[in-house]
Coordinates of C-alpha atoms in Angstrom, one line a residue:
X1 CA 6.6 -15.4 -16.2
X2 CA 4.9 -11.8 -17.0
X3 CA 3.1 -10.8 -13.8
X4 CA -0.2 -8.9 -14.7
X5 CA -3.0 -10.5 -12.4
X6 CA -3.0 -8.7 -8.7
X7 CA -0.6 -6.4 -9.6
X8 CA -1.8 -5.3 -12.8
X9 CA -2.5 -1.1 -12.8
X10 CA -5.7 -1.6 -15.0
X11 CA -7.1 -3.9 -12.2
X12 CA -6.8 -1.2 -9.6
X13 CA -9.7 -0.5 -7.8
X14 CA -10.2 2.8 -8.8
X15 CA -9.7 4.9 -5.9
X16 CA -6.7 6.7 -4.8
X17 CA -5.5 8.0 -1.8
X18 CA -4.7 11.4 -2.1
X19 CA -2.2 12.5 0.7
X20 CA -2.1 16.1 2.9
X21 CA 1.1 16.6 1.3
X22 CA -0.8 16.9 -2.2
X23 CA -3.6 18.7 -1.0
X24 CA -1.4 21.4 0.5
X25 CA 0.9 21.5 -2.7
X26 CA -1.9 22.1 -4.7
X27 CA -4.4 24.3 -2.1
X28 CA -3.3 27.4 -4.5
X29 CA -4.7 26.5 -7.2
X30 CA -8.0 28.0 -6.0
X31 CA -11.4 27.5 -8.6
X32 CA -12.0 30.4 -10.8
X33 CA -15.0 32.2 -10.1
X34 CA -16.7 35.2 -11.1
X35 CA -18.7 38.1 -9.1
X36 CA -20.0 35.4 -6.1
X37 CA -23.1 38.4 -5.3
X38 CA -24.6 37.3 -9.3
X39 CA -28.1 36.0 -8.6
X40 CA -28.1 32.0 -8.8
X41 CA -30.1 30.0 -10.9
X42 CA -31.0 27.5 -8.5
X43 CA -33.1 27.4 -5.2
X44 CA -33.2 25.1 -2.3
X45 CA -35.4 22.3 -2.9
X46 CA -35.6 19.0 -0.3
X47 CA -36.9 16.7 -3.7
X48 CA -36.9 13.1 -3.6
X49 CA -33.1 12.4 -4.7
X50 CA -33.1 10.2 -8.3
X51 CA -29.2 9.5 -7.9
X52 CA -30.1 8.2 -4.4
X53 CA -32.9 6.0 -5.9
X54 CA -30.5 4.5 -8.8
X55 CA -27.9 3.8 -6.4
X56 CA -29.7 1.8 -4.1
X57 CA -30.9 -0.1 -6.6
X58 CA -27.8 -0.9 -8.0
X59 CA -26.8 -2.1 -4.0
X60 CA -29.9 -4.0 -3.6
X61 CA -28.9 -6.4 -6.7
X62 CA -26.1 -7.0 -3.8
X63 CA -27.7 -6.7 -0.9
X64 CA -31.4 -7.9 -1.4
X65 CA -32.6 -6.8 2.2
X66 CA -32.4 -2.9 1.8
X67 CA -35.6 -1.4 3.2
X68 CA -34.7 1.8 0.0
X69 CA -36.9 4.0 1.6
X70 CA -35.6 3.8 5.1
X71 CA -32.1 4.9 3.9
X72 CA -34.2 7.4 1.5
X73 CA -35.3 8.7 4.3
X74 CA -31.8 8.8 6.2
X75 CA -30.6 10.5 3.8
X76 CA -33.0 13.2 3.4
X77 CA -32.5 13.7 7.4
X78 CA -29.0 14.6 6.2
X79 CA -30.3 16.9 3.6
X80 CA -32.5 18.6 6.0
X81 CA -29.6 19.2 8.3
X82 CA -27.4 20.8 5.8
X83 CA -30.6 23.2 4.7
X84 CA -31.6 24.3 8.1
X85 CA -27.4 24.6 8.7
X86 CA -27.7 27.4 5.5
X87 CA -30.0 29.3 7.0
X88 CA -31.3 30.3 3.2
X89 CA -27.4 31.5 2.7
X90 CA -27.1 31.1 -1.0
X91 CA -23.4 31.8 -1.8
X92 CA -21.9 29.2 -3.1
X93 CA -18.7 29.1 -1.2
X94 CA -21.2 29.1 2.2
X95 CA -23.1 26.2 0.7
X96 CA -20.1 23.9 0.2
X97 CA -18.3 24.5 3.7
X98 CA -21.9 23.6 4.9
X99 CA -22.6 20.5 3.7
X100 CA -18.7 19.6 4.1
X101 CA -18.9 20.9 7.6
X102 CA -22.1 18.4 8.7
X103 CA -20.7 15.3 5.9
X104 CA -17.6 15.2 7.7
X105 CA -17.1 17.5 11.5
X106 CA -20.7 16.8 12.5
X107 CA -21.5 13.1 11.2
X108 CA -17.5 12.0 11.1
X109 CA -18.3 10.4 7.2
X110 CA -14.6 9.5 6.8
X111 CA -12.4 8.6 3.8
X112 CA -11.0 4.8 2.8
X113 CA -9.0 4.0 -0.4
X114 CA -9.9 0.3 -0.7
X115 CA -12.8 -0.7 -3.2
X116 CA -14.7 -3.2 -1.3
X117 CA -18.2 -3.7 -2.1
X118 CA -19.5 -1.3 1.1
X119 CA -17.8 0.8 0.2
X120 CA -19.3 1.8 -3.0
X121 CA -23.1 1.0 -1.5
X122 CA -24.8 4.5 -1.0
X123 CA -26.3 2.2 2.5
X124 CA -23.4 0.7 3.5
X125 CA -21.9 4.3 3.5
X126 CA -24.7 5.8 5.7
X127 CA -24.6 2.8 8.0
X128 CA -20.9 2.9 8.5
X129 CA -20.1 7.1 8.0
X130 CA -17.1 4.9 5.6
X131 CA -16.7 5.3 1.6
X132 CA -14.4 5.8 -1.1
X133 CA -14.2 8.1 -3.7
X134 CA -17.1 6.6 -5.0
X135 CA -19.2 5.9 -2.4
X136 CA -18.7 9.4 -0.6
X137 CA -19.3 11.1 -3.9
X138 CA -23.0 9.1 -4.4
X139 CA -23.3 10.5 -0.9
X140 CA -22.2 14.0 -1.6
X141 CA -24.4 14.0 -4.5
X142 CA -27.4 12.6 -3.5
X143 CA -27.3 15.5 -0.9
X144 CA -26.7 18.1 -3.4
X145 CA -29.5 16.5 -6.0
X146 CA -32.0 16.7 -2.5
X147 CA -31.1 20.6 -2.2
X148 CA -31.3 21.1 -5.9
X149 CA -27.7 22.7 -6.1
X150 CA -25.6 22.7 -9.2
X151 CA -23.2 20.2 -8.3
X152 CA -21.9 17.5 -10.9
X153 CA -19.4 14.5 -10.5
X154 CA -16.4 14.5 -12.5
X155 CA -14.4 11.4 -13.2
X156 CA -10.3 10.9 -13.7
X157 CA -8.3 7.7 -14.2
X158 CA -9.5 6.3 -11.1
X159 CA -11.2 8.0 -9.3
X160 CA -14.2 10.4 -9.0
X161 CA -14.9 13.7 -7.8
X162 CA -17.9 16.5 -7.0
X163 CA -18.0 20.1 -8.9
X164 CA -19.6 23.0 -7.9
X165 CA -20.6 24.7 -11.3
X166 CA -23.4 26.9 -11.7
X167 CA -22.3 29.1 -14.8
X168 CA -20.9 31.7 -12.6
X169 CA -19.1 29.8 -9.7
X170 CA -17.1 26.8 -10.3
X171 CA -14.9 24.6 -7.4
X172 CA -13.5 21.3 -7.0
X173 CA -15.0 18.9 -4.3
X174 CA -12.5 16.2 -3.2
X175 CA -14.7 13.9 -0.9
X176 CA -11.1 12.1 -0.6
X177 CA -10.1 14.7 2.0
X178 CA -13.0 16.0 3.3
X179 CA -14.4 18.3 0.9
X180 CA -11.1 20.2 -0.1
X181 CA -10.8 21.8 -2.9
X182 CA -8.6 21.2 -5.3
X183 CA -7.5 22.2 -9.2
X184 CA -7.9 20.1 -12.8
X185 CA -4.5 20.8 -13.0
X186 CA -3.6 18.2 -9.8
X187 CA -5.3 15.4 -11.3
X188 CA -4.0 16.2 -15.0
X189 CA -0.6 15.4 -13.4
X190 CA -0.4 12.5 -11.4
X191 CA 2.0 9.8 -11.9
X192 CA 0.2 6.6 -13.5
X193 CA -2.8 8.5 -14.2
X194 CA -1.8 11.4 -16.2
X195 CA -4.9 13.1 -18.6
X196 CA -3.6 14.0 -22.1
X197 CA -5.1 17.2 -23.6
X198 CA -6.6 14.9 -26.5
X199 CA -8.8 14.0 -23.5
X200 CA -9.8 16.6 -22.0
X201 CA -10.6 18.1 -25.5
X202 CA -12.5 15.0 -26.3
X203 CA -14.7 15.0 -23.3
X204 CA -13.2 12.1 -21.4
X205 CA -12.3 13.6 -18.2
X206 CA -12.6 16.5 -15.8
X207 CA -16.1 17.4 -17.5
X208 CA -19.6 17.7 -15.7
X209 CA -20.6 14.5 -15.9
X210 CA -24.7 13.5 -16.3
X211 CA -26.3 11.4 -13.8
X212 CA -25.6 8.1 -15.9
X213 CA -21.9 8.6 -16.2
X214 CA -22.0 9.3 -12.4
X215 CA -23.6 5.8 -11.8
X216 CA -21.2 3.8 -14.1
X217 CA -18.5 4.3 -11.9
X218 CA -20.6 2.4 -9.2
X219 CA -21.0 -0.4 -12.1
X220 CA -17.1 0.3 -12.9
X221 CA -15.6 -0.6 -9.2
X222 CA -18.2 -3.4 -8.9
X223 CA -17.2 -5.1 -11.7
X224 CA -13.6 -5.0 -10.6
X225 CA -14.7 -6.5 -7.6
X226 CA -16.3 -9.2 -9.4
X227 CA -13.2 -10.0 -10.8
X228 CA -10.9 -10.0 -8.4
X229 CA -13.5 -12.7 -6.9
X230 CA -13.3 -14.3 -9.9
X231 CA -17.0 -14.0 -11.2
X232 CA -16.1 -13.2 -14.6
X233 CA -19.3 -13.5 -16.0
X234 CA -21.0 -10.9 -13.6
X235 CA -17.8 -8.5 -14.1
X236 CA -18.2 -9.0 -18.0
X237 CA -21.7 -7.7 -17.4
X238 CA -21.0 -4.8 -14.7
X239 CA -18.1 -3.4 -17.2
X240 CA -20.4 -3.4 -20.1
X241 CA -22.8 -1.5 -18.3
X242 CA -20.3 1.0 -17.5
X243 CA -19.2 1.7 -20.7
X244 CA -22.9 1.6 -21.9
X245 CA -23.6 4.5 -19.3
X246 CA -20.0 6.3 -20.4
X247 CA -18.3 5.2 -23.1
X248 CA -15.1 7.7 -22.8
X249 CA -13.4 6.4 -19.9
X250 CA -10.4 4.6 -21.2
X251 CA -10.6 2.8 -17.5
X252 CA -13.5 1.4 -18.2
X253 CA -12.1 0.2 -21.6
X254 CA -8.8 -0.8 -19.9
X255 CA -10.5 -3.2 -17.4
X256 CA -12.6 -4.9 -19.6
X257 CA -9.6 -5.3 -21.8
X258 CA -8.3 -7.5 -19.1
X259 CA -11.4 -9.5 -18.3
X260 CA -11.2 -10.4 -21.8
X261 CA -8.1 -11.3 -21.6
X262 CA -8.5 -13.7 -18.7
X263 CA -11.2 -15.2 -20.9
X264 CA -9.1 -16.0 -23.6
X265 CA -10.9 -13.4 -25.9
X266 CA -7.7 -11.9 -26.8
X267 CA -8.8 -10.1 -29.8
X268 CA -11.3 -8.0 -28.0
X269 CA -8.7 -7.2 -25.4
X270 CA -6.3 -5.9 -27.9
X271 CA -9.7 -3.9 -29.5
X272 CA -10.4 -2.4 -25.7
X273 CA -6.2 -1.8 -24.8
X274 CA -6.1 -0.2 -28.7
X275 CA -9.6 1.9 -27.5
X276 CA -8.4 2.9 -24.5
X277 CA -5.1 4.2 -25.6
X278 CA -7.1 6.5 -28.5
X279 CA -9.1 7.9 -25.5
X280 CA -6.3 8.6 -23.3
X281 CA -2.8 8.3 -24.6
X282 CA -1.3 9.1 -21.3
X283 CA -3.0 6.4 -19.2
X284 CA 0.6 4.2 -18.4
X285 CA -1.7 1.2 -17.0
X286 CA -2.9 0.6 -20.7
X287 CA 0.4 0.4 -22.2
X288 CA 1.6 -2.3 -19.3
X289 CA -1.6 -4.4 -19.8
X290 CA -1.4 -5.0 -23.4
X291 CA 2.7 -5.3 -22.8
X292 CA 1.8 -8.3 -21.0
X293 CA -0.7 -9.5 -22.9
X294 CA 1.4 -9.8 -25.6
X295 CA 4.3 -10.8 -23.8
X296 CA 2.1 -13.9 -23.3
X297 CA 1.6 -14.1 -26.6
X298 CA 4.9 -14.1 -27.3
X299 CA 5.3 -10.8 -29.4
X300 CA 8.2 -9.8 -27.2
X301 CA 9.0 -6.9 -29.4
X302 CA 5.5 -5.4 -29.5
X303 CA 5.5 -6.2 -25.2
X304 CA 8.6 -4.4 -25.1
X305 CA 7.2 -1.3 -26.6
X306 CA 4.2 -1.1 -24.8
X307 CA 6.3 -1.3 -21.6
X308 CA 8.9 1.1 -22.8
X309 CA 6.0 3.5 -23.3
X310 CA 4.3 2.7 -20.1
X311 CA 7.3 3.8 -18.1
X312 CA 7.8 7.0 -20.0
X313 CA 4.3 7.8 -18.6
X314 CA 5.5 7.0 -15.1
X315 CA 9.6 6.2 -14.6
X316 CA 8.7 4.6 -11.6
X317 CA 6.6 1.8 -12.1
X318 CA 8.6 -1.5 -10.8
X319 CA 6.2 -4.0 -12.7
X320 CA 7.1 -2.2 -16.0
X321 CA 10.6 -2.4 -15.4
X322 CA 10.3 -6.5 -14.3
X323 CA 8.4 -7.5 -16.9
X324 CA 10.5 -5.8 -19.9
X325 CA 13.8 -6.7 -18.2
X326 CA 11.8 -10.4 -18.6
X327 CA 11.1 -10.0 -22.0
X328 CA 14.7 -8.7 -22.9
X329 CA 15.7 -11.8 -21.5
X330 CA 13.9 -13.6 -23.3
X331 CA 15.3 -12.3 -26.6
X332 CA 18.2 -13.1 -25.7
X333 CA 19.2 -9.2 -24.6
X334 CA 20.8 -10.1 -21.2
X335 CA 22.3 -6.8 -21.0
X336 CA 18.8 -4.9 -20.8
X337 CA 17.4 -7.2 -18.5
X338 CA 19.7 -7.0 -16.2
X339 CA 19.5 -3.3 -16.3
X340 CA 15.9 -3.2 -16.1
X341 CA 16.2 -5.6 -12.6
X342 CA 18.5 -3.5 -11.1
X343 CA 16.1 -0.7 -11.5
X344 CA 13.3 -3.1 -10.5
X345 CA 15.2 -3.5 -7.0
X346 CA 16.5 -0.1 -7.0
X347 CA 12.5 1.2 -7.2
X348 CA 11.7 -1.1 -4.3
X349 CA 14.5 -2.8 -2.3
X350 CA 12.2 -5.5 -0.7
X351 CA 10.6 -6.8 -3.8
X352 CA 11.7 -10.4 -3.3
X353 CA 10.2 -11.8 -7.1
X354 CA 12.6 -9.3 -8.4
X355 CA 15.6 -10.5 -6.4
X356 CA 14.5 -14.3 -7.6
X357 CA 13.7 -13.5 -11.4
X358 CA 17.4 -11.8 -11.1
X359 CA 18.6 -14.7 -9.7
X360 CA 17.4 -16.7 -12.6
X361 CA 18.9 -14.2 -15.0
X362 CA 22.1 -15.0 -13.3
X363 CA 22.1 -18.4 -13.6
X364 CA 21.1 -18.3 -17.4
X365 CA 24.5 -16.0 -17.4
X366 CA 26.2 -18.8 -15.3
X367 CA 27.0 -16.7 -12.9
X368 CA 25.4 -19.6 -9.9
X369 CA 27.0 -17.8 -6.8
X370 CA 25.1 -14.5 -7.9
X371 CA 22.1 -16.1 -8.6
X372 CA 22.5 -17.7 -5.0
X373 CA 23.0 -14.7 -3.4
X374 CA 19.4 -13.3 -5.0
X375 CA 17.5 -16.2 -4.4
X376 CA 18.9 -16.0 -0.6
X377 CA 17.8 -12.3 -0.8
X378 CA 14.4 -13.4 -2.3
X379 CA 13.3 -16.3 0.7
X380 CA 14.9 -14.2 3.7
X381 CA 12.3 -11.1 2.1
X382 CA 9.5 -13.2 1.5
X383 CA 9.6 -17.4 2.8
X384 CA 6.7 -18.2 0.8
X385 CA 7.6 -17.5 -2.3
X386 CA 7.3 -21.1 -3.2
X387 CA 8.7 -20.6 -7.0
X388 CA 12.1 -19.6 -5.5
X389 CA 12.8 -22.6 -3.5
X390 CA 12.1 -24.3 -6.5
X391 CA 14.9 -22.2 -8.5
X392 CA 17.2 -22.5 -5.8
X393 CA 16.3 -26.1 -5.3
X394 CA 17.6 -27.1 -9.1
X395 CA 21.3 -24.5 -8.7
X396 CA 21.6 -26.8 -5.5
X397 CA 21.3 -29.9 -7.6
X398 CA 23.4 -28.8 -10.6
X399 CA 26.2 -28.0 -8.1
X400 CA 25.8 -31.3 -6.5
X401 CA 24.3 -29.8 -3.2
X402 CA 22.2 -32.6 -3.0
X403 CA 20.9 -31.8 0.4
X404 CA 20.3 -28.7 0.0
X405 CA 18.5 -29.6 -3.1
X406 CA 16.3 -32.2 -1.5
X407 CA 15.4 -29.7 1.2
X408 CA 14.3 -26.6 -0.7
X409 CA 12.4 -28.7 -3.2
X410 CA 10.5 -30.7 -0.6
X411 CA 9.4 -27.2 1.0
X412 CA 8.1 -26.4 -2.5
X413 CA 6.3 -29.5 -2.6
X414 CA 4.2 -28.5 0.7
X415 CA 3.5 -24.7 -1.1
X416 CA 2.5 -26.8 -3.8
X417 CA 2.0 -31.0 -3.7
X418 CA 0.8 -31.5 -7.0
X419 CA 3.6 -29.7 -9.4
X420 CA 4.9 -32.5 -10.8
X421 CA 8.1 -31.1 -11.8
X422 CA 8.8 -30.8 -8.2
X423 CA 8.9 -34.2 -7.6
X424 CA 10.9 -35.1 -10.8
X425 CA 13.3 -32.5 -9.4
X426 CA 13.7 -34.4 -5.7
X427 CA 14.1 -37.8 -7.5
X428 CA 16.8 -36.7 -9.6
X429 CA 18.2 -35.6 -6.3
X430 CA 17.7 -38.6 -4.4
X431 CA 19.3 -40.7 -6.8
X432 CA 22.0 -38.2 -6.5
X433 CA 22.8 -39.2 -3.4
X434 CA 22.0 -42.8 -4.0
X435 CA 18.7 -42.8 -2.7
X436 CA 17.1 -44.7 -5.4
X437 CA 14.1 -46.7 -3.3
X438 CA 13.0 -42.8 -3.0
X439 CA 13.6 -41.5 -6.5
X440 CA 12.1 -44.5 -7.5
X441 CA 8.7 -43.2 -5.1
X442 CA 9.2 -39.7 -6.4
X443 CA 9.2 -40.6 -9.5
X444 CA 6.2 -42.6 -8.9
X445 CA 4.6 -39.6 -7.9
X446 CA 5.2 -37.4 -10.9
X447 CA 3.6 -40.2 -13.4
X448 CA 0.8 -40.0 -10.8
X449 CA 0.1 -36.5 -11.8
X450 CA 1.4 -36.6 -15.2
X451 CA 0.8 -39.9 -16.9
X452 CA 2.5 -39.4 -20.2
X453 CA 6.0 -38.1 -19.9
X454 CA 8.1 -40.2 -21.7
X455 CA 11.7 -39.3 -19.9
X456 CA 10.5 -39.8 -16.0
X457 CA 9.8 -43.3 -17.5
X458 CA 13.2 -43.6 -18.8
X459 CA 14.7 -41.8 -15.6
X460 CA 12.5 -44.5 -13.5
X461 CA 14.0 -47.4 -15.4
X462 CA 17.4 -46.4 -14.7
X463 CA 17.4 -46.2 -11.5
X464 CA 15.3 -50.3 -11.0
X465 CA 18.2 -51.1 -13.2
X466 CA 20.5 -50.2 -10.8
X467 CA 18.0 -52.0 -8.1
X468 CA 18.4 -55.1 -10.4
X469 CA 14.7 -54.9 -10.9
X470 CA 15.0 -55.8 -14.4
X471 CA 11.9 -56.6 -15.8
X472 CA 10.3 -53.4 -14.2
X473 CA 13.2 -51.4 -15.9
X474 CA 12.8 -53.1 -19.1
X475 CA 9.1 -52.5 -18.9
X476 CA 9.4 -48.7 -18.3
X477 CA 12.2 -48.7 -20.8
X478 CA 9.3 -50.1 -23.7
X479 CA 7.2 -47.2 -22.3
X480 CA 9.7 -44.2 -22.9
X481 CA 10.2 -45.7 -26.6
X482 CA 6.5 -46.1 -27.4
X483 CA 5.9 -42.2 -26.0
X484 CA 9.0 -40.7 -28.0
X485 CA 10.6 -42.9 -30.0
X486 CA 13.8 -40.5 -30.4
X487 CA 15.6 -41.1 -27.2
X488 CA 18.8 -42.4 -28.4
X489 CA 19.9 -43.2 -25.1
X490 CA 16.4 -45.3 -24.1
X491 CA 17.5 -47.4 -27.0
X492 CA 21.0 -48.0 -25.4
X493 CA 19.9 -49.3 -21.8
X494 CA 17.1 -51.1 -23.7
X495 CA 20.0 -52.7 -25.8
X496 CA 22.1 -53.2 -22.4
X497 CA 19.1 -55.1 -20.6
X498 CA 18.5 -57.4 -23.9
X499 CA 22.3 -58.1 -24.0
X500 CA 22.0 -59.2 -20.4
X501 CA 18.9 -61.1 -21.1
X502 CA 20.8 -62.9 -23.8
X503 CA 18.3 -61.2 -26.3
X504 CA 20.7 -60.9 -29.4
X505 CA 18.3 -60.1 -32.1
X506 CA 16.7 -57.1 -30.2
X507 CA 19.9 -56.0 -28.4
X508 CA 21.5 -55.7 -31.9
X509 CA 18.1 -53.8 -33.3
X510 CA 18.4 -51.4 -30.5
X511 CA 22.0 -50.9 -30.7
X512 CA 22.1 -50.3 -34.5
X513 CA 18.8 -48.0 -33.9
X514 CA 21.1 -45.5 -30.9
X515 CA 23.6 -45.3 -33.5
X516 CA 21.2 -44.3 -36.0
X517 CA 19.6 -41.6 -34.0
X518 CA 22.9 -41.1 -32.4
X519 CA 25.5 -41.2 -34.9
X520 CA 28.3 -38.7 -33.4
X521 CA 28.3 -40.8 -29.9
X522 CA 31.5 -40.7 -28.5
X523 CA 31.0 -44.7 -27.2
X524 CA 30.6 -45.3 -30.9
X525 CA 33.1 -48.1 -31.7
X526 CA 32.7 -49.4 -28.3
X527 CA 29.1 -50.0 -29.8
X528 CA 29.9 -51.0 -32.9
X529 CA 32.2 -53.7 -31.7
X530 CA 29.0 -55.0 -29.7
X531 CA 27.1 -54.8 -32.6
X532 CA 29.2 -57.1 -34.5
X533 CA 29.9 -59.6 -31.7
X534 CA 25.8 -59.7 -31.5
X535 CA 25.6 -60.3 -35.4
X536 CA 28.3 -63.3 -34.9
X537 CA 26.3 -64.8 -32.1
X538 CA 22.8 -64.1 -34.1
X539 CA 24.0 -65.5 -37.3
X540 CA 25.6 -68.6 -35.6
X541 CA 22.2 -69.1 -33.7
X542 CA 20.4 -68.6 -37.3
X543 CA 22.7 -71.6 -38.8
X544 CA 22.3 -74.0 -35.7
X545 CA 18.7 -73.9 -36.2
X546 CA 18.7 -74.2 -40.0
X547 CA 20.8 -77.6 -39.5

């Protein structure tokens, strides 16, 4: 299978963490800025805070209890620290080590990368001194809107950030660490996130953003929230709002892509991927979306691309490399599959689905002690991977390991008890080893689940033949014919049973009817003798009656 869901990069909540090791590669980059002494266009001003306003709103359709005017009121206490802190200092450099200095020394507001919903809540964050990139940029903003400075939030693939820009003075404010500063060009050039010039010449990213496009990355991250919870509907409706509020964030476009997806609405996915990619052409989490999308689809070749061109945007993405080596494999390229898995495990050593879809590549190749050795590798990295006991369950069976078999399958069974493969996979097992009371249960069991499958009922009958339950076999024998009628062999035991019934007349039609559907059968003149013998004994039964 094509694994998207969890690990799927347009489903990222959209905050990253960015690491000292960045911050100092990239602390040289320093934000232009002009003669500082120029006269600012701005003055302090402790107004009531809009973004603040918005934002709790937003939280409240979450959190119904917010008293908004007590945390408007918190958060003017913070204002009013930072402006008695400036002391009516207006340089711009002064004014942003301030309010960095009391946001994160004095209060301890701290940085997290997840996206949970507190997070993201402008009262969550003062409650808890804890954010994201989104949350601690509301924050960071709200402050600046209260002061009346000329601070703006820019967005990335991602994430989100605060700019100090007043014409004159311009600087990067990563609320990720602290308030550092940092340069367009860092964010331009991250792995998995990269900003084409087409975007940044289109307006997409790293402009001023208004007040609206600051607020639909609150609607953004909730609405992947809403997914991953699985309210559709409400993350449908968040995402929408988003792109209503800023329409030129491919994320935004990339997201909903997949929600439409998961709905089934496949050609509106393929209108947001195509969307997305025209707004940002370097985004690599758009290309591996719509790779598997239409890997599930079945246009390999188009799913190839789209991967290919996903990992020339960023050469180490394992899921790319997985899921194209999976869809060479499924055309039939072995070659490049197996190339692409190595890399898979190369890329990350413990990935244990990699070690088990390599396995499964191996046995395809019939290579069975390779493909044991990976799906060894697979459990002892991760015992819960219930879909690899199942693999290694069926190369234990086909080598006669019946134990084995029995085993691993019956430890997928209690991942998952109502797979009815799994317990069409035991039975075959247990007749193996002449169990055939409990094949007989198991397969029981899988017409339980699935009602309709014509071969378990031919499997079933063979082994209460064996029983010498006779009518029951014939019974489920009459069953497999009447649900596919193109089992040559059902016709043959049918035949048998009749013959031993003394049926003539419909061992003979069943006979001549496996010969018909069956005509290269290597037991053919052992059948066609029978068939002659039952035409004798039917045609001398036909003239004892007419006398």
């Amino acid at each position: 299978m094509i694994i998207q869901s969890a690990f799927s990069f347009g489903t990222k909540r959209l905050c990253f963490f960015l690491t000292l090791l960045f911050f100092v590669l990239f602390t040289s980059f320093q934000a232009f800025a002009c003669d500082t002494s120029a006269e600012p266009t701005w003055e302090l001003n402790t107004q009531e805070t809009g973004l603040a306003r918005t934002a709790l709103h937003i939280a409240r359709e979450s959190y119904p209890e917010i008293d908004r005017e007590h945390y408007l009121k918190r958060l003017n206490d913070i204002i009013e620290r930072v402006r008695a802190s400036l002391n009516n200092k207006k340089e711009p450099g002064h004014i942003i080590a301030t309010i960095n200095n009391v946001l994160f020394n004095e209060l301890q507001f701290h940085y997290v990368q997840t996206g949970k919903l507190e997070h993201i809540s402008l009262h969550k964050v003062l409650d808890t001194r804890t954010g994201n990139c989104v949350g601690l940029s509301i924050l960071y903003l709200s402050i600046a809107e209260g002061l009346h400075l000329p601070m703006y939030g820019v967005s990335v693939p991602e994430h989100i950030f605060v700019r100090y820009d007043d014409g004159n003075f311009r600087q990067n404010i990563e609320t990720g660490y602290k308030g550092m500063t940092t340069s367009d060009n860092y964010y331009i050039n991250i792995p998995q996130k990269k900003i084409s010039s087409i975007s940044i010449k289109n307006g997409c990213y790293l402009k001023n953003l208004t007040t609206d496009e600051v607020i639909a990355d609150i609607y953004l991250n909730r609405s992947i929230l809403q997914k991953e919870g699985g309210n559709i509907e409400a993350a449908l409706k968040d995402v929408n709002h988003a792109i209503s509020l800023h329409g030129n964030d491919a994320v935004a476009y990339c997201n909903r892509g997949v929600i439409h997806e998961t709905t089934g609405d496949i050609e509106r996915a393929i209108d947001d991927y195509n969307k997305a990619v025209s707004l940002n052409p370097d985004y690599a989490p758009t290309y591996y979306n719509r790779g598997s999308m239409y890997a599930k689809m079945e246009q390999l070749d188009m799913a190839i691309m789209d991967y290919s061109m996903a990992l020339s945007l960023d050469p180490d993405s394992k899921l790319a490399y997985l899921n194209r080596g999976i869809a060479f494999q499924m055309i039939g390229k072995k070659d490049l599959a197996l190339n692409d898995l190595n890399k898979t495990i190369t890329l990350d050593p413990a990935f244990a689905y990699a070690y088990s879809t390599r396995g499964l590549m191996h046995v395809e190749s019939d290579k069975p002690e390779k493909a044991l050795a990976d799906f060894n590798k697979a459990l002892e990295l991760d015992p819960n991977h219930a879909e690899t006991y199942m693999r290694r369950s069926i190369l234990h069976a086909d080598a006669q390991r019946f134990d084995h078999a029995i085993q691993d399958i019956t430890t997928f069974i209690r991942f998952e008890p109502n797979n009815a493969f799994a317990y069409y996979i035991r039975a075959k097992a247990y007749r193996g080893k002449g169990f055939l009371e409990l094949a007989i249960k198991d397969f029981d069991k899988m017409l339980e689940i699935k009602p309709r499958v014509a071969g378990v009922y031919y499997e079933r009958s063979l082994s209460k033949n064996q029983l010498g339950m006779i009518s029951e076999a014939l019974m489920d024998l009459h069953k497999a014919i009447e649900l596919f009628p193109y089992n040559p062999f059902a016709y043959l035991h049918r035949g048998n049973i009749f013959k031993k019934l003394g049926d003539n007349k419909n061992a003979l039609l069943d006979y001549q009817t496996y010969l018909k559907l069956n005509p290269k059968a290597p037991d053919r003149e052992e059948i066609e003798i029978d068939i002659e013998c039952l035409e004798k004994r039917t045609q001398a039964n036909w003239s004892f009656q007419k006398k």
